[in-house]
mmCIF file with all atom_site columns, C-alpha atoms in Angstrom:
data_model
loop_
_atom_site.group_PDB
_atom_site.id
_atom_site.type_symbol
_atom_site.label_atom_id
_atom_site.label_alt_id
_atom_site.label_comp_id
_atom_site.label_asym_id
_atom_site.label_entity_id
_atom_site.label_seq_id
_atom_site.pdbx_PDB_ins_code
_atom_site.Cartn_x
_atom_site.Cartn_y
_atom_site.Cartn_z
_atom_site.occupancy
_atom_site.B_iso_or_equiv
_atom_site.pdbx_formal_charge
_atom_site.auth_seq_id
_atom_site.auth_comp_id
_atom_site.auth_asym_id
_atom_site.auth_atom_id
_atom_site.pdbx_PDB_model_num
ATOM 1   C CA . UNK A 1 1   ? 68.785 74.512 54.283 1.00 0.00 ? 1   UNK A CA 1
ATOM 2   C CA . UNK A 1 2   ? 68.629 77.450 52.097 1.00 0.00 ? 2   UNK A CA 1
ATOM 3   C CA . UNK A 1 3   ? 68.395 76.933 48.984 1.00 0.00 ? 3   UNK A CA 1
ATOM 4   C CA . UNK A 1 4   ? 66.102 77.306 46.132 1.00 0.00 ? 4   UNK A CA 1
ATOM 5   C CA . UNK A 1 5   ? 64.729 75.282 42.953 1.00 0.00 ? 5   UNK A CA 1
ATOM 6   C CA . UNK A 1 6   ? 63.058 77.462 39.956 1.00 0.00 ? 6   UNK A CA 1
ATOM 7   C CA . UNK A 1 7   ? 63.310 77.902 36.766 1.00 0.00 ? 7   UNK A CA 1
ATOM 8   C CA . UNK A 1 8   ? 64.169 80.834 34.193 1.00 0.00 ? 8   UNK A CA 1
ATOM 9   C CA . UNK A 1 9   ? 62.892 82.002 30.522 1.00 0.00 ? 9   UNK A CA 1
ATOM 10  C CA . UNK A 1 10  ? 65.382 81.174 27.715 1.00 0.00 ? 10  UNK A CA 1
ATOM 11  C CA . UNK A 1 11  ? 66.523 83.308 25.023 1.00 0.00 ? 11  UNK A CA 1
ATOM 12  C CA . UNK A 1 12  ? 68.060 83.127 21.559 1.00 0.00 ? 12  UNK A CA 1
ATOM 13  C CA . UNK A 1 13  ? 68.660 86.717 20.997 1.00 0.00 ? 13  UNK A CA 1
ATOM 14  C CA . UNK A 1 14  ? 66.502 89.444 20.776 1.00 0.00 ? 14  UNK A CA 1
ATOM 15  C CA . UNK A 1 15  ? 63.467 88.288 22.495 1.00 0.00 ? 15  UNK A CA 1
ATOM 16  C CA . UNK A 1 16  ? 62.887 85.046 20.743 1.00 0.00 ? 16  UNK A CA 1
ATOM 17  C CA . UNK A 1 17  ? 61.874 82.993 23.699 1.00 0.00 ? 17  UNK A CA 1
ATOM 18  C CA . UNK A 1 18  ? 63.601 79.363 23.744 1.00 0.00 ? 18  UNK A CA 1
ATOM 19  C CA . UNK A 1 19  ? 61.553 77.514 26.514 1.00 0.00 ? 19  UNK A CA 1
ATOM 20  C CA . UNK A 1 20  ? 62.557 77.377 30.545 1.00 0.00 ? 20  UNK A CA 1
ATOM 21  C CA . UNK A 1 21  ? 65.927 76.256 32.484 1.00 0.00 ? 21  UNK A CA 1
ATOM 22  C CA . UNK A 1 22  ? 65.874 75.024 35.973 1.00 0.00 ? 22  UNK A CA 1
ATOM 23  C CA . UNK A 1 23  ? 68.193 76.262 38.130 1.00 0.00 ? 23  UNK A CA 1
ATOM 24  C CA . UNK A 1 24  ? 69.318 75.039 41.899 1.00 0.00 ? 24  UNK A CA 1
ATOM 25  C CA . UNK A 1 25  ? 70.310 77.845 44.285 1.00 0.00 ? 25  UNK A CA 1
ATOM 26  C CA . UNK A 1 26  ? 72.504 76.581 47.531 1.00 0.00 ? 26  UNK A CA 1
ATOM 27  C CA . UNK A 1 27  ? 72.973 78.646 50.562 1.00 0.00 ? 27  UNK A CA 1
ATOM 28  C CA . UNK A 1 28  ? 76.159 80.071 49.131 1.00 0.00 ? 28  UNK A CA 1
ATOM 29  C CA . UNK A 1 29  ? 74.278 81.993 46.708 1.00 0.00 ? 29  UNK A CA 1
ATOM 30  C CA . UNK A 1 30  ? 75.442 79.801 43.953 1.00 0.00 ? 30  UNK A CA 1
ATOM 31  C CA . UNK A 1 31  ? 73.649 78.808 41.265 1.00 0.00 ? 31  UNK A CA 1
ATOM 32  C CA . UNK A 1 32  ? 73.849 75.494 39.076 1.00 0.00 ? 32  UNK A CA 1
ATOM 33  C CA . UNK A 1 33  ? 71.582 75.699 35.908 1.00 0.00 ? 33  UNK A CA 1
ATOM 34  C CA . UNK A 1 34  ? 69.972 71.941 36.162 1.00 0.00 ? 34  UNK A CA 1
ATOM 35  C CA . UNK A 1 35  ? 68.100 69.668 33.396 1.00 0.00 ? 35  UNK A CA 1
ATOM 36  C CA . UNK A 1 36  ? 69.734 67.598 30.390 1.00 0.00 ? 36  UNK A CA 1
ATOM 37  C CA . UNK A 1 37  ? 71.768 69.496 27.764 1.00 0.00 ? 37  UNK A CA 1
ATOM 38  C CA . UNK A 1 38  ? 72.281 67.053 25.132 1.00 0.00 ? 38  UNK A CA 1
ATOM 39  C CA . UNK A 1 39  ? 71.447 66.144 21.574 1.00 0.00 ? 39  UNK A CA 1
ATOM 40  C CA . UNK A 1 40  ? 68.345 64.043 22.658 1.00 0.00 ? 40  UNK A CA 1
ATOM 41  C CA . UNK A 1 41  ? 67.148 67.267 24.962 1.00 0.00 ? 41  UNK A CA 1
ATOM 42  C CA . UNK A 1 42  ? 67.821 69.595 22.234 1.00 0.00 ? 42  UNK A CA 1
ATOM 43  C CA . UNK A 1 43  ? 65.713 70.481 19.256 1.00 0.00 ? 43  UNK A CA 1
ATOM 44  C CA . UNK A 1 44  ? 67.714 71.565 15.801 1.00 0.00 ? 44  UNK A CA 1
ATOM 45  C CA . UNK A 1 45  ? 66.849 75.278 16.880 1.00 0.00 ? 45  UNK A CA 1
ATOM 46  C CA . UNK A 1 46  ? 68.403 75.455 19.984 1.00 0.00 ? 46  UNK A CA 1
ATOM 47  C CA . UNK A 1 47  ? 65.198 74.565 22.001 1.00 0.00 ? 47  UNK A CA 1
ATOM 48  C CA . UNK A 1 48  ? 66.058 73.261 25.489 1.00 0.00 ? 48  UNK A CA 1
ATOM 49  C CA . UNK A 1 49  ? 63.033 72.739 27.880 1.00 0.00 ? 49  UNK A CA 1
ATOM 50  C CA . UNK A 1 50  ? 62.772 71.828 31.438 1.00 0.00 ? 50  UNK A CA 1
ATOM 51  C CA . UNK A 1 51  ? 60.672 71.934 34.490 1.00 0.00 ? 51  UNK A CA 1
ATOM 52  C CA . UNK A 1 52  ? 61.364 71.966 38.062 1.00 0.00 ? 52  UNK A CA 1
ATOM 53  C CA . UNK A 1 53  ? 59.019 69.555 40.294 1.00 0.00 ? 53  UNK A CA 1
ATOM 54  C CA . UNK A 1 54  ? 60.319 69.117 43.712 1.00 0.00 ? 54  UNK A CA 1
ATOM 55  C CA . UNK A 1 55  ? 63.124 70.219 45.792 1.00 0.00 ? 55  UNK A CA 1
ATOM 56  C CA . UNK A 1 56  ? 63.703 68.045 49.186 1.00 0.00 ? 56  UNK A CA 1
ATOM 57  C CA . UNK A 1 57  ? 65.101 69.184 52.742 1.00 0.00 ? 57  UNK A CA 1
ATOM 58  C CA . UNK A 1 58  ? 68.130 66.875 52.208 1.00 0.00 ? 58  UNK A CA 1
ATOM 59  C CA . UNK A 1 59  ? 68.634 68.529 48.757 1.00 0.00 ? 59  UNK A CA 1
ATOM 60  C CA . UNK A 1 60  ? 67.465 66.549 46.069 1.00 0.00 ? 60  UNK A CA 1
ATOM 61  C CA . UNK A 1 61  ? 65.379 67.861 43.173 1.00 0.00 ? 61  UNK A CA 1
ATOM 62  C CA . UNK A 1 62  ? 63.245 66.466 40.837 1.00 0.00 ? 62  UNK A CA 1
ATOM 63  C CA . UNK A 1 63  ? 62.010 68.222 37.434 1.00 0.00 ? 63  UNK A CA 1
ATOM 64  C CA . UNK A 1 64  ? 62.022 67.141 33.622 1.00 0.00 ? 64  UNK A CA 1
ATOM 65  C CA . UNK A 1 65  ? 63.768 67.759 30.302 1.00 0.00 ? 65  UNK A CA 1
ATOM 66  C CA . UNK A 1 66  ? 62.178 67.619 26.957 1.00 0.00 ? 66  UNK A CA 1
ATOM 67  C CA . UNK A 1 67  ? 63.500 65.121 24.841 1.00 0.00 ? 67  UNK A CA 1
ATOM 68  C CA . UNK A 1 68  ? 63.412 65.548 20.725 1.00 0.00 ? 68  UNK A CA 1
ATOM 69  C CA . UNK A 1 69  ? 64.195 63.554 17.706 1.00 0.00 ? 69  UNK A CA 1
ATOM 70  C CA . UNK A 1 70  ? 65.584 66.237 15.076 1.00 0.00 ? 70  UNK A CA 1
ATOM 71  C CA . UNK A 1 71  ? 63.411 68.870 13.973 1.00 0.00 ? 71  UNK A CA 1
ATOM 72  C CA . UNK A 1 72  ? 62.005 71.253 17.039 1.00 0.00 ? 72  UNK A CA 1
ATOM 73  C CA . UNK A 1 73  ? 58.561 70.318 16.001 1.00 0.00 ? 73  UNK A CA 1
ATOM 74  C CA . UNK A 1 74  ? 59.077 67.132 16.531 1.00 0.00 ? 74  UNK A CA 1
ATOM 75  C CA . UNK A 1 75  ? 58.729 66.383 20.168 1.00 0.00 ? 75  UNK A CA 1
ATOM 76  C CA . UNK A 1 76  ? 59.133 62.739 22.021 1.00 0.00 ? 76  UNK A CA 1
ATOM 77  C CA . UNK A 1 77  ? 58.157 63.311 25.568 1.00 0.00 ? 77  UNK A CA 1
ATOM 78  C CA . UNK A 1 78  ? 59.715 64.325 28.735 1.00 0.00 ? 78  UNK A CA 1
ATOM 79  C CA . UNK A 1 79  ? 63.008 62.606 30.645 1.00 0.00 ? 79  UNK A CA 1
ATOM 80  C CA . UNK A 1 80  ? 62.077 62.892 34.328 1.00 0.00 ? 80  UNK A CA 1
ATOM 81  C CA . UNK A 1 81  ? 65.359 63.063 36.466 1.00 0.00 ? 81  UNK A CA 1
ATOM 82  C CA . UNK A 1 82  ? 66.486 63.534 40.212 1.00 0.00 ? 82  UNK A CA 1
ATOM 83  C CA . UNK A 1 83  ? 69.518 65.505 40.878 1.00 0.00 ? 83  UNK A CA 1
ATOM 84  C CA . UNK A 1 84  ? 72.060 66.090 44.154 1.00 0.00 ? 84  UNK A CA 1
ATOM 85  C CA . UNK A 1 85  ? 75.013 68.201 43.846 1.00 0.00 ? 85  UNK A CA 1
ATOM 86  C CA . UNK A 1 86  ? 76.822 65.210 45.636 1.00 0.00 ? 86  UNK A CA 1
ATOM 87  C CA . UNK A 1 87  ? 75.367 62.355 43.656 1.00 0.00 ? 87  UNK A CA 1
ATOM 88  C CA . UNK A 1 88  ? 74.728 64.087 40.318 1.00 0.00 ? 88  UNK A CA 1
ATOM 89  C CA . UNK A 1 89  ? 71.321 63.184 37.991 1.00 0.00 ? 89  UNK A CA 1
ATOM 90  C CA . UNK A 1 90  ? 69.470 59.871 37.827 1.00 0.00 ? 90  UNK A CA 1
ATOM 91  C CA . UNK A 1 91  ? 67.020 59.673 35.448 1.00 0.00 ? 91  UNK A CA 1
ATOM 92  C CA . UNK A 1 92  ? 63.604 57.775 36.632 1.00 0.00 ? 92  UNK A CA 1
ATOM 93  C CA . UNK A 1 93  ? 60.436 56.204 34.923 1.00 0.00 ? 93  UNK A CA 1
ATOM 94  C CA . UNK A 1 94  ? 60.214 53.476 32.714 1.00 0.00 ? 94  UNK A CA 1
ATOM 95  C CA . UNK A 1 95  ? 61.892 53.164 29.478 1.00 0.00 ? 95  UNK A CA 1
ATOM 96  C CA . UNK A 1 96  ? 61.005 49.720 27.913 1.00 0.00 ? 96  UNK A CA 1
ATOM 97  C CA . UNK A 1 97  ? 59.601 48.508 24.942 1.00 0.00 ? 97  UNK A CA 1
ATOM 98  C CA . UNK A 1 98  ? 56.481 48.626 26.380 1.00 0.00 ? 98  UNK A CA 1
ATOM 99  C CA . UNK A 1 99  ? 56.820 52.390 27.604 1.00 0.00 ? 99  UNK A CA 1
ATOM 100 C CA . UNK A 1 100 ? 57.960 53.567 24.298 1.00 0.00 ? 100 UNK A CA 1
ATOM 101 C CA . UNK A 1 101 ? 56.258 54.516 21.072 1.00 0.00 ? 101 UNK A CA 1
ATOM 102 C CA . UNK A 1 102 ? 57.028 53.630 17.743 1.00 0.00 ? 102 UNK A CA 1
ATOM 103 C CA . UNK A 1 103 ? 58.566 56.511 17.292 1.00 0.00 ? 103 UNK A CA 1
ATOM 104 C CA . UNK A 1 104 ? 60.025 56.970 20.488 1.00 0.00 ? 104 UNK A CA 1
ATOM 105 C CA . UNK A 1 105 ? 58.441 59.011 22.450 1.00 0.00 ? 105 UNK A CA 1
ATOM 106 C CA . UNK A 1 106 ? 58.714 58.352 26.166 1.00 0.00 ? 106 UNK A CA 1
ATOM 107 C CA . UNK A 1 107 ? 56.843 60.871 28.845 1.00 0.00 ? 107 UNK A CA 1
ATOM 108 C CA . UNK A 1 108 ? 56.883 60.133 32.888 1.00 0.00 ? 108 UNK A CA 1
ATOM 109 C CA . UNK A 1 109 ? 55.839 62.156 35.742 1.00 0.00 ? 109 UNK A CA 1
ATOM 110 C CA . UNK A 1 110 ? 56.535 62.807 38.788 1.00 0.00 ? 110 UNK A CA 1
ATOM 111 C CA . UNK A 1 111 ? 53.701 62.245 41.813 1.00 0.00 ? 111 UNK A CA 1
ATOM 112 C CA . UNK A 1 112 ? 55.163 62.576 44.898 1.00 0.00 ? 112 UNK A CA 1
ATOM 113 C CA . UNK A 1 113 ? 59.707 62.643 46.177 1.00 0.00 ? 113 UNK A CA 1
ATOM 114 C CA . UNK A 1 114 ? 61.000 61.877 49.839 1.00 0.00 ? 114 UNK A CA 1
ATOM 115 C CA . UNK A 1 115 ? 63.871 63.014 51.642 1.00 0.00 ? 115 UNK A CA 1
ATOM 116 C CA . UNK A 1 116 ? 65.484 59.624 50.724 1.00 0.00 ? 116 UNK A CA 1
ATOM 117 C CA . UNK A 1 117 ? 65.375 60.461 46.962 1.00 0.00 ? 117 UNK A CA 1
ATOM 118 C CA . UNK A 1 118 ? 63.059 58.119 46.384 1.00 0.00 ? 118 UNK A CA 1
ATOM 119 C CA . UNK A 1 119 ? 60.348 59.264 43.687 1.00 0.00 ? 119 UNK A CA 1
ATOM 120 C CA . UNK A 1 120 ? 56.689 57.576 42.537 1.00 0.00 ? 120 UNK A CA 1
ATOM 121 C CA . UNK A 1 121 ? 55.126 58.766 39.112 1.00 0.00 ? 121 UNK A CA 1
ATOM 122 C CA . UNK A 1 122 ? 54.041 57.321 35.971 1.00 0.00 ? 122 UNK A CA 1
ATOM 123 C CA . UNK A 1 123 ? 54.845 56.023 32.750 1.00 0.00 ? 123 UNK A CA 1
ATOM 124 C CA . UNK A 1 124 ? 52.609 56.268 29.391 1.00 0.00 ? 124 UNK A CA 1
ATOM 125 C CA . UNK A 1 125 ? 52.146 52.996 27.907 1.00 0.00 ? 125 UNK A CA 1
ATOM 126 C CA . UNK A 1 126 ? 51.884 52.363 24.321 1.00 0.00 ? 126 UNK A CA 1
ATOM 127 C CA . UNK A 1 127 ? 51.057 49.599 21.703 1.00 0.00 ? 127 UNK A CA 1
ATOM 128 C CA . UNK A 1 128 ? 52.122 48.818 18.519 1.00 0.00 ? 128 UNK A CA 1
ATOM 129 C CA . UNK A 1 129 ? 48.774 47.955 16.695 1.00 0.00 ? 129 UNK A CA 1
ATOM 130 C CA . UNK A 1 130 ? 47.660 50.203 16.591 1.00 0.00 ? 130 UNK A CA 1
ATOM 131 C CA . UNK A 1 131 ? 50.672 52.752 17.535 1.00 0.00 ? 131 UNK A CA 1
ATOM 132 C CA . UNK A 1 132 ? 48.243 54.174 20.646 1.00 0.00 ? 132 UNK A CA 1
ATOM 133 C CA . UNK A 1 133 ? 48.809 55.072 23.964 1.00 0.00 ? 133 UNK A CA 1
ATOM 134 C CA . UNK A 1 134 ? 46.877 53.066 26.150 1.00 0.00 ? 134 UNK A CA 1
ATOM 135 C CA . UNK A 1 135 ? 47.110 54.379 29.970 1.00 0.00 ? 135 UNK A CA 1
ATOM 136 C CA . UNK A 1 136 ? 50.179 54.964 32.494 1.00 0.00 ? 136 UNK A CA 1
ATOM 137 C CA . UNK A 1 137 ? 51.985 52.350 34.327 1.00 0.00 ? 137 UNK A CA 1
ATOM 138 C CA . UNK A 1 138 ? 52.890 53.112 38.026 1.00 0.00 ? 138 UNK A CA 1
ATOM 139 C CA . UNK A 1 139 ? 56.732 53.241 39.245 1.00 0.00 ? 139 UNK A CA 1
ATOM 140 C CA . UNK A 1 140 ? 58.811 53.794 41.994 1.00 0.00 ? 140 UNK A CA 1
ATOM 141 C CA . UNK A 1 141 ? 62.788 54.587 41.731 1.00 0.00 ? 141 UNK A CA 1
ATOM 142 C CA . UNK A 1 142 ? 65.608 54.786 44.009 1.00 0.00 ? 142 UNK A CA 1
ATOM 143 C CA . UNK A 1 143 ? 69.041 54.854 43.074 1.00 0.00 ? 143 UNK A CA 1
ATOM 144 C CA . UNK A 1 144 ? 69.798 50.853 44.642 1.00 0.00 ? 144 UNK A CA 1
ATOM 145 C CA . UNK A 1 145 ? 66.766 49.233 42.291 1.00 0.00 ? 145 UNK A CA 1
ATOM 146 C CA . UNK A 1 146 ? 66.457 51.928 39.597 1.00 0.00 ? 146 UNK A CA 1
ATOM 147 C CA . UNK A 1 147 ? 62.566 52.245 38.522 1.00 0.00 ? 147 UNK A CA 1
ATOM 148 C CA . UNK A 1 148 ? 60.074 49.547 38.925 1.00 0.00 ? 148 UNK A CA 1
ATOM 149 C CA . UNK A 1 149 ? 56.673 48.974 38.025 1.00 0.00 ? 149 UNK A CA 1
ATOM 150 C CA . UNK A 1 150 ? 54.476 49.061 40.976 1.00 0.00 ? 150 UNK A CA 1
ATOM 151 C CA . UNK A 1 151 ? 50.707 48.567 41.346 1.00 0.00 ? 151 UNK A CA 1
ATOM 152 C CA . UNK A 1 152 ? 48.091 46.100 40.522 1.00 0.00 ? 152 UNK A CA 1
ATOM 153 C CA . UNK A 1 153 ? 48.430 45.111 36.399 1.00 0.00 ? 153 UNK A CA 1
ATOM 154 C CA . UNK A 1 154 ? 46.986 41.436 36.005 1.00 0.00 ? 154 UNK A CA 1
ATOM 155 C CA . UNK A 1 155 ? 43.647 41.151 34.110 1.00 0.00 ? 155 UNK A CA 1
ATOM 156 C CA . UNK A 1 156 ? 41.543 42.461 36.405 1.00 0.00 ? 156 UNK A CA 1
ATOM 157 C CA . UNK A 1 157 ? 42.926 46.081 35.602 1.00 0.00 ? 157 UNK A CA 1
ATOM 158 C CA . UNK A 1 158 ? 43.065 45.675 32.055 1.00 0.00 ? 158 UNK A CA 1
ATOM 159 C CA . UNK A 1 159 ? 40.741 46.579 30.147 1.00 0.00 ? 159 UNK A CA 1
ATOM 160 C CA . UNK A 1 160 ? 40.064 44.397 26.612 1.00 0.00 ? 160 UNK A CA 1
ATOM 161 C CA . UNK A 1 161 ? 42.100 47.393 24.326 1.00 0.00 ? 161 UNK A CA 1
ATOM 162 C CA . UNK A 1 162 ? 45.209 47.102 26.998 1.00 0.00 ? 162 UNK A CA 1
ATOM 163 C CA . UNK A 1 163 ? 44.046 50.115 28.949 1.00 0.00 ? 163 UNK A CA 1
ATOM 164 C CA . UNK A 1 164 ? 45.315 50.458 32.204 1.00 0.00 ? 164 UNK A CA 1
ATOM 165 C CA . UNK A 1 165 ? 45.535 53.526 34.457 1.00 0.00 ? 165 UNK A CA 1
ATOM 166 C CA . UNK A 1 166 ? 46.197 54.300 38.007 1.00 0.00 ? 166 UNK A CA 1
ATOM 167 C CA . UNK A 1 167 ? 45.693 57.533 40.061 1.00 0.00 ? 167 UNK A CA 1
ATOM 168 C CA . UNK A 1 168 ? 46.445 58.437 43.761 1.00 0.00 ? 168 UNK A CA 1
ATOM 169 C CA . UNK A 1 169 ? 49.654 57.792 43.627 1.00 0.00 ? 169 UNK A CA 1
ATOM 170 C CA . UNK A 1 170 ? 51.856 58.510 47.433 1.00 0.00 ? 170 UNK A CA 1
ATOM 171 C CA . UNK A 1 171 ? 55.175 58.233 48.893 1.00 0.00 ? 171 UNK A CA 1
ATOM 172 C CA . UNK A 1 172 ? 55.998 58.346 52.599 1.00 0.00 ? 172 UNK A CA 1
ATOM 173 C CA . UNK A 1 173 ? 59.112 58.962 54.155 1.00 0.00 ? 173 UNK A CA 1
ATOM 174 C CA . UNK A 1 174 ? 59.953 55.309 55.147 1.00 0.00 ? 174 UNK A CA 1
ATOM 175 C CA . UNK A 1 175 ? 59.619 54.603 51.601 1.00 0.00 ? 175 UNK A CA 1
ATOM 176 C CA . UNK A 1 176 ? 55.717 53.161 50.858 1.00 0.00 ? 176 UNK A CA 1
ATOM 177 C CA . UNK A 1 177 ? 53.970 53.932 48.130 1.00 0.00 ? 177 UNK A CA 1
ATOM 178 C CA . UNK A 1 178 ? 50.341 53.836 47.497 1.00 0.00 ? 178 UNK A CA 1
ATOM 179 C CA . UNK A 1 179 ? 47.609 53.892 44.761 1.00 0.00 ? 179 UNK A CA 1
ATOM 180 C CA . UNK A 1 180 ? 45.158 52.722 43.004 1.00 0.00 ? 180 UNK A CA 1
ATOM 181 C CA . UNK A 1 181 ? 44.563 50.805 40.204 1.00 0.00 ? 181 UNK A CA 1
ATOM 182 C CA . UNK A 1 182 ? 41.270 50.429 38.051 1.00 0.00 ? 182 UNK A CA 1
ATOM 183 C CA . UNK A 1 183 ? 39.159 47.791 37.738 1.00 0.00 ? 183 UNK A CA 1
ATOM 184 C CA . UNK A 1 184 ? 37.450 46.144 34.210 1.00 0.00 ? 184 UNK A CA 1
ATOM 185 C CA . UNK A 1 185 ? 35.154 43.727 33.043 1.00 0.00 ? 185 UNK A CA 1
ATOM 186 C CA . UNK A 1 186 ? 36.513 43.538 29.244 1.00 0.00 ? 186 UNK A CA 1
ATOM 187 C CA . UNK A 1 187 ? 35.321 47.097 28.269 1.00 0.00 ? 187 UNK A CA 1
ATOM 188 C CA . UNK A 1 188 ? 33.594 48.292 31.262 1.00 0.00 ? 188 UNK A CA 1
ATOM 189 C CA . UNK A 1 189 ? 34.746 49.974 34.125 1.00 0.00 ? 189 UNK A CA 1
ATOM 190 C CA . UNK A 1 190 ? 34.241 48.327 37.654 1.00 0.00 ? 190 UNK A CA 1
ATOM 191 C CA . UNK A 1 191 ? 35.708 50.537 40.075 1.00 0.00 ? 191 UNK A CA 1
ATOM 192 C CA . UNK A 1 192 ? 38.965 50.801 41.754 1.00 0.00 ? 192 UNK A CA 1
ATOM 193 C CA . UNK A 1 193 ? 41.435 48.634 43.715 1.00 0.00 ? 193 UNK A CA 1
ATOM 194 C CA . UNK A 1 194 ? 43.935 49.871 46.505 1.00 0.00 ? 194 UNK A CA 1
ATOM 195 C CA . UNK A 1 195 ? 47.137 48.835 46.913 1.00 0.00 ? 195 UNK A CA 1
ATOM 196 C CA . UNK A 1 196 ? 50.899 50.002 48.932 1.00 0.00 ? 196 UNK A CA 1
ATOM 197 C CA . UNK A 1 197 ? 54.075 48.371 47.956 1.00 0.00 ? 197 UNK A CA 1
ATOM 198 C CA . UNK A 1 198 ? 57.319 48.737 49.553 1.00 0.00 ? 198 UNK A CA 1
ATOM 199 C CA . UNK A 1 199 ? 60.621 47.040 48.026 1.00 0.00 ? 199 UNK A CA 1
ATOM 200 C CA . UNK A 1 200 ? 60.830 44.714 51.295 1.00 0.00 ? 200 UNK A CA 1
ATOM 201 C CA . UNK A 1 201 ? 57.293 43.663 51.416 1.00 0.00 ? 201 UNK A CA 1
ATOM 202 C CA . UNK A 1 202 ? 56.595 43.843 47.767 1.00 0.00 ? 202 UNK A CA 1
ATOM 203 C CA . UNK A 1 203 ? 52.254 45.002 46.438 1.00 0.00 ? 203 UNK A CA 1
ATOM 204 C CA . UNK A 1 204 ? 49.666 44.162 49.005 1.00 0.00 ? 204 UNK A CA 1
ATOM 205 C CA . UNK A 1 205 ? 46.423 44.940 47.995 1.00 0.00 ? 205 UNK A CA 1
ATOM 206 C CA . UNK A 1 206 ? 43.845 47.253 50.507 1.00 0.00 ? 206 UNK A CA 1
ATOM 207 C CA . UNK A 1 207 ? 40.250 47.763 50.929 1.00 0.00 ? 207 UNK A CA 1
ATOM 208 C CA . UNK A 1 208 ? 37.354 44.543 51.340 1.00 0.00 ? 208 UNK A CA 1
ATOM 209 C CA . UNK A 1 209 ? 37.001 43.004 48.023 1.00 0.00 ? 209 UNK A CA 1
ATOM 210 C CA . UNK A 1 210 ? 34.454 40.270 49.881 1.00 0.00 ? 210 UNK A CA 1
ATOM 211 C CA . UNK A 1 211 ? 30.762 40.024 48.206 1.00 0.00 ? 211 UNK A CA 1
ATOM 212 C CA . UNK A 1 212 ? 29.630 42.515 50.425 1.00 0.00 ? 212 UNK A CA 1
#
């Protein structure tokens, strides 16, 4: 439809670098300067950080912003967003207890968008004791439900620590996502379970899991 997503080097003077913007092209030849501007996306130097992901054919983009707490050296993740120039920004991923650090950092990524808006990505999970990360949870957002956790998360894909991780993460058009999610025996590795999920149909799990 002609436009464009990309992003730009920042300045603060001279040629002290201050990180990337994202900016959206439309056919026009305007351009809108995207990302989150605010205090928690800006370090006490002026830092502002963001990257650019995805842009649709129905115009949506996807990208992050670097969040901060204070000082620019200290750094608390990435807020992964989706933006429309009709709709405006949603931000995506999961941002619960259990998806926060102590001392709250958040970080989620993008895997795949659709023409729909819909995204899939991941979450870093975290405990308390000890403050750790321990894996990625897998979500999928659209702007009716918001982000939900998707994927297979029961004991079977934990591991004894609280490790969990999944990987192959897709999105079609019609909305299904896919994965995979991996398998434990308390500490040990034991392989890898499929699974799609779809908001109407809910996680089905793939693949022959028979003793064969």
């Amino acid at each position: 439809a002609g436009m464009a997503l990309g992003t730009a080097p920042r300045y603060r003077g001279g040629t002290s670098a201050a990180s990337n913007s994202v900016w959206l092209g439309d056919a026009t030849g305007a351009t809108t300067r995207l990302g989150y501007f605010n205090t928690e996306h800006t370090a006490s130097d002026g830092t502002q950080q963001s990257d650019a992901f995805a842009l649709t054919p129905t115009g949506f983009a996807a990208g992050r912003s670097r969040r901060y707490d204070g000082a620019a050296t200290n750094v608390r993740g990435w807020s992964a967003w989706v933006y429309r120039l009709d709709v405006g920004y949603r931000t995506v991923g999961l941002r619960d207890a259990e998806h926060t650090r102590l001392n709250g950092s958040r970080l989620s990524e993008f895997a795949a968008i659709n023409s729909a808006g819909q995204v899939v990505g991941t979450s870093n999970r975290y405990t308390t004791s000890p403050d750790t990360q321990v894996g990625v949870s897998a979500f999928i957002d659209d702007a009716a439900t918001g982000s939900v956790r998707i994927g297979l998360f029961d004991a079977e894909h934990t591991r004894s620590d609280q490790f969990r991780t999944v990987e192959g993460l897709t999105l079609t058009e019609g909305g299904l996502a896919s994965g995979r999610s991996q398998r434990f025996a308390r500490s040990a590795a034991r392989g890898w379970s499929a699974w799609a999920y779809r908001p109407d149909i809910g996680t089905r799990r793939l693949g022959l899991t028979d003793g064969a």
